[in-house]
Each structure stands twice: as structure tokens, then as C-alpha cells.
């Protein structure tokens, strides 16, 4: 069965002075998920936002919260992110000592589970978890900042993941994150991704219009 194609705008690129309007625009534009990047300054060089922000926006929108944890030892905070309103929690394979324990912890709070790999981590490392998670996130840039250029070599891993999912008859979603623009989204799509994170390409002077443009494209493919 062909997987559903979804857009997940990354809030990291939103204008925080009018966050409520930005969130309404991506929702009204047809975006399926809201991608929320949590950074701890250790796993990645930068620091973004955490539980209080998620809790606050949870009251403002009923969008599906796709929380991308770029933090070391993620098991420490699963309960708090789940209670803050996450629908799906993605953690990094590289950041977890015992990935299965993190998966179990996320399931305990009835959230969907995502597992992510950085550009240099091979697909083989995450393959044993593919039937245990709802989504694989293949980073198409080094995590840490919005507005970077997509690394095309990462798309081979998307291909490997899609082949694996098809071969094993799994329903695991494959998400790409980093450098996705309107003029290159066809590349990860062709490689087999079905959930597309886009930050700087969606949020801007016409967040509503850009969201619609992406969603229309996805609905035609
Ligand atoms: C990067 C984050 C991304 C980022 C994407 O570490 O995980 O979600 O916001 O931003 P763009 O689409 O601008 O590359
Ligand atoms: Zn992200």
C-alpha cells in the first residue's frame, strides 16, 4: 500500500512574536504534523525550547505534535514531553544507551515512537528497530540548525529504509528533515520518504501560502 504523504512544518523557523498565527496558518494550509525541535546544547550545539513552550501551544492547537528530541540520554525526559502534549516522540539512536528502553518508555505514555539517525549513521544501525517504531527520521542535514542545505548522499539511506520496509511488509513511516525546499522535495519523495519536515521553506512572510503549496504538491503525488 502506498504510504500517505505528510508535511511537518518545523516550528523552529516560526516567528515567535506571532506564534499563534503561525500555527493557525500551517494548520489552515493543510499541514498534517507540527514538527517541534528540542535541542539541549549537548547532543547538538544549539538550544531551542522545551516543555513549557509545548505545554503552552498545546492549548492553542489540536495539530499532531511531532516532537524531535535532539538531547542526550532522552529516557530522562520522555514522561515530561508526553505530559506536555507530544503525540509522537522521536529520539536519536546516537543519543540513547538502550534504544529499546526508550521505545518502551515512549509507549508507556501512549505516544507514537520515532527513531532518528544523523547523516553519518548507517541505516544498518537502526534496521533492528524498524519493526518496533512508528517512524524512522533520516536527518538530511547535521542536526542543530534550520536553514542548512540538504545533503543528497543521505537519500541513499532513505532508499535503503524504503526497500527494507517494503521487503518486510512494515508500515513504518520514513521522515526526512533538513534542507527540504519546494524545488527539491521531489528528491526525498522519489527516494521513498513519506513525511517531510520543512522549516525555513514554510515559515516566512506567507506561511499560509507556502504550506498550501507544499500540501497541494504532496496531494498530487
Ligand atoms: C534541524 C532540525 C530541523 C530544522 C529544519 O536540526 O531538526 O527540523 O528545523 O529546518 P530547515 O527546513 O530550514 O532545514
Ligand atoms: Zn527536526
Coordinates of C-alpha atoms and ligand atoms in Angstrom, one line a residue:
X1 CA 0.0 0.0 0.0
X2 CA 1.3 3.5 -0.9
X3 CA 2.1 5.4 2.3
X4 CA 0.3 8.7 3.0
X5 CA 2.4 11.8 2.2
X6 CA 2.6 14.3 5.0
X7 CA 4.0 17.8 5.6
X8 CA 5.5 18.6 9.0
X9 CA 6.4 22.3 9.3
X10 CA 9.3 22.8 11.7
X11 CA 8.3 25.4 14.3
X12 CA 12.0 26.3 14.8
X13 CA 11.6 28.7 11.9
X14 CA 8.4 30.3 13.0
X15 CA 8.1 34.0 14.0
X16 CA 7.7 33.6 17.8
X17 CA 6.3 37.1 18.2
X18 CA 3.1 35.8 16.5
X19 CA 3.4 32.1 17.1
X20 CA -0.4 31.6 17.5
X21 CA -1.0 33.0 14.0
X22 CA 1.9 31.0 12.5
X23 CA 0.4 27.8 14.0
X24 CA -3.0 28.6 12.7
X25 CA -1.6 29.3 9.2
X26 CA 0.2 25.9 9.0
X27 CA -2.9 24.1 10.2
X28 CA -5.2 26.0 7.8
X29 CA -2.8 25.4 5.0
X30 CA -3.3 21.7 5.4
X31 CA -0.1 20.6 7.3
X32 CA -0.5 17.2 8.9
X33 CA 2.0 17.4 11.7
X34 CA 3.7 20.2 13.7
X35 CA 7.4 19.4 14.0
X36 CA 8.9 20.6 17.3
X37 CA 12.7 20.6 17.6
X38 CA 14.0 20.2 21.1
X39 CA 17.8 20.9 21.5
X40 CA 19.9 20.6 24.6
X41 CA 23.2 22.3 23.7
X42 CA 25.0 19.0 24.2
X43 CA 23.7 16.5 21.6
X44 CA 23.7 19.4 19.2
X45 CA 25.5 22.8 19.6
X46 CA 22.3 24.8 19.9
X47 CA 19.5 25.2 22.5
X48 CA 15.9 25.7 21.3
X49 CA 12.9 25.2 23.6
X50 CA 11.3 22.6 25.9
X51 CA 8.3 21.5 27.9
X52 CA 6.8 24.9 28.9
X53 CA 6.5 26.0 25.2
X54 CA 5.0 22.7 24.1
X55 CA 2.5 22.8 27.0
X56 CA 1.5 26.3 26.1
X57 CA 0.9 25.8 22.4
X58 CA -0.9 22.5 23.2
X59 CA -3.7 24.7 24.4
X60 CA -3.7 26.7 21.2
X61 CA -3.9 24.0 18.5
X62 CA -5.1 20.4 18.0
X63 CA -2.4 19.6 15.5
X64 CA -0.5 16.4 15.8
X65 CA 2.7 17.2 17.7
X66 CA 5.8 15.6 16.2
X67 CA 8.5 16.2 18.9
X68 CA 12.0 15.7 17.7
X69 CA 14.3 15.3 20.7
X70 CA 17.9 16.3 19.9
X71 CA 19.0 15.6 23.5
X72 CA 21.4 13.2 25.2
X73 CA 20.0 10.4 27.3
X74 CA 16.4 11.0 26.2
X75 CA 14.9 8.5 28.5
X76 CA 15.2 11.1 31.3
X77 CA 12.5 13.3 29.8
X78 CA 10.0 11.1 28.0
X79 CA 7.4 11.4 30.7
X80 CA 7.6 15.2 30.7
X81 CA 7.3 15.5 27.0
X82 CA 4.5 13.1 26.8
X83 CA 2.6 15.0 29.6
X84 CA 3.4 18.3 27.8
X85 CA 1.3 17.1 24.8
X86 CA 3.5 15.2 22.4
X87 CA 1.7 12.8 20.1
X88 CA 4.9 11.3 18.6
X89 CA 8.3 11.4 20.2
X90 CA 11.4 10.9 18.1
X91 CA 14.8 10.3 19.8
X92 CA 18.2 9.9 18.3
X93 CA 19.7 6.4 18.1
X94 CA 23.1 8.0 18.8
X95 CA 21.9 9.6 22.0
X96 CA 20.5 6.6 23.7
X97 CA 22.4 3.9 25.6
X98 CA 19.5 1.5 25.4
X99 CA 17.2 2.4 22.4
X100 CA 14.7 -0.4 23.3
X101 CA 14.2 1.1 26.8
X102 CA 13.5 4.5 25.3
X103 CA 11.0 2.9 22.9
X104 CA 9.3 1.1 25.8
X105 CA 9.2 4.3 27.8
X106 CA 7.5 6.3 25.0
X107 CA 4.9 3.6 24.5
X108 CA 4.2 3.6 28.2
X109 CA 2.7 7.1 27.8
X110 CA 0.8 6.1 24.7
X111 CA 2.8 8.2 22.3
X112 CA 3.9 7.1 18.8
X113 CA 7.6 6.4 18.6
X114 CA 10.2 7.8 16.2
X115 CA 13.9 7.0 16.0
X116 CA 16.3 9.2 14.2
X117 CA 19.8 8.8 12.6
X118 CA 22.3 11.6 11.8
X119 CA 23.9 11.8 8.3
X120 CA 26.9 9.7 9.2
X121 CA 25.0 6.9 11.0
X122 CA 24.3 4.0 8.6
X123 CA 20.9 2.5 8.1
X124 CA 22.1 -0.9 9.3
X125 CA 22.5 0.5 12.8
X126 CA 18.8 1.4 13.0
X127 CA 17.4 -1.6 11.0
X128 CA 16.8 -3.8 14.0
X129 CA 14.4 -1.2 15.4
X130 CA 12.4 -0.7 12.3
X131 CA 9.6 -3.0 13.3
X132 CA 9.5 -1.6 16.8
X133 CA 8.9 2.1 15.9
X134 CA 6.2 4.0 14.0
X135 CA 8.6 6.3 12.2
X136 CA 12.3 6.5 11.1
X137 CA 13.6 10.0 10.8
X138 CA 16.6 10.2 8.4
X139 CA 18.4 13.5 9.0
X140 CA 19.2 15.1 5.7
X141 CA 21.5 17.7 7.4
X142 CA 23.6 17.6 10.6
X143 CA 21.0 18.3 13.3
X144 CA 21.2 21.5 15.2
X145 CA 20.1 24.4 13.0
X146 CA 17.4 25.3 10.5
X147 CA 18.2 26.8 7.1
X148 CA 21.0 24.3 6.0
X149 CA 21.4 22.7 2.6
X150 CA 20.2 19.1 2.1
X151 CA 23.0 16.5 1.9
X152 CA 22.0 14.4 -1.1
X153 CA 24.1 11.5 0.0
X154 CA 21.7 10.9 2.9
X155 CA 19.0 9.9 0.4
X156 CA 20.6 6.6 -0.2
X157 CA 19.6 5.7 3.4
X158 CA 16.1 6.7 2.6
X159 CA 16.1 4.3 -0.3
X160 CA 17.6 1.6 1.9
X161 CA 14.9 2.2 4.5
X162 CA 12.1 2.2 2.0
X163 CA 13.4 -1.1 0.5
X164 CA 13.6 -2.6 3.9
X165 CA 10.1 -1.5 4.9
X166 CA 8.6 -2.8 1.6
X167 CA 10.5 -6.1 1.8
X168 CA 9.5 -6.8 5.4
X169 CA 5.9 -5.6 4.8
X170 CA 6.1 -2.9 7.5
X171 CA 4.1 0.3 7.8
X172 CA 6.9 2.3 9.4
X173 CA 6.8 5.9 8.2
X174 CA 10.0 7.4 6.8
X175 CA 10.6 11.1 7.6
X176 CA 13.2 13.4 6.2
X177 CA 14.4 16.6 8.0
X178 CA 16.7 19.3 6.9
X179 CA 17.0 21.5 3.8
X180 CA 13.7 20.4 2.3
X181 CA 12.5 23.1 -0.1
X182 CA 9.7 23.3 -2.7
X183 CA 12.2 22.8 -5.5
X184 CA 14.0 19.7 -4.1
X185 CA 11.2 17.9 -2.2
X186 CA 10.9 15.6 -5.2
X187 CA 14.3 14.0 -4.4
X188 CA 13.4 12.6 -0.9
X189 CA 10.0 11.8 -2.3
X190 CA 11.4 9.8 -5.1
X191 CA 13.8 8.1 -2.6
X192 CA 10.9 6.8 -0.6
X193 CA 10.3 9.3 2.2
X194 CA 6.6 9.9 3.1
X195 CA 6.8 12.6 5.9
X196 CA 8.6 15.8 5.0
X197 CA 9.9 18.3 7.6
X198 CA 10.3 21.8 6.3
X199 CA 11.2 24.8 8.4
X200 CA 12.7 27.8 6.6
X201 CA 10.9 26.9 3.4
X202 CA 7.4 27.0 5.1
X203 CA 7.6 29.7 7.7
X204 CA 8.1 33.3 6.4
X205 CA 6.1 36.2 5.0
X206 CA 3.5 33.9 3.6
X207 CA 3.3 30.8 5.9
X208 CA -0.2 30.0 4.8
X209 CA 0.5 30.2 1.1
X210 CA 3.7 28.1 1.3
X211 CA 2.0 25.5 3.5
X212 CA -0.7 25.2 0.9
X213 CA 1.8 25.0 -2.0
X214 CA 3.6 22.1 -0.3
X215 CA 0.4 20.3 0.7
X216 CA -1.0 20.6 -2.8
X217 CA 2.2 19.1 -4.3
X218 CA 2.0 16.2 -1.9
X219 CA -1.6 15.6 -2.5
X220 CA -0.8 15.2 -6.2
X221 CA 1.8 12.6 -5.7
Ligands
LIG1 C1 17.5 20.7 12.4 C2 16.1 20.5 12.8 C3 15.1 20.7 11.7 C4 15.1 22.1 11.1 C5 14.8 22.1 9.7 O1 18.3 20.2 13.4 O2 15.9 19.1 13.2 O3 13.8 20.3 12.0 O4 14.2 23.0 11.8 O5 14.9 23.4 9.1 P1 15.0 23.6 7.6 O6 13.8 23.0 6.9 O7 15.1 25.1 7.5 O8 16.3 22.9 7.1
LIG2 ZN1 13.8 18.3 13.4

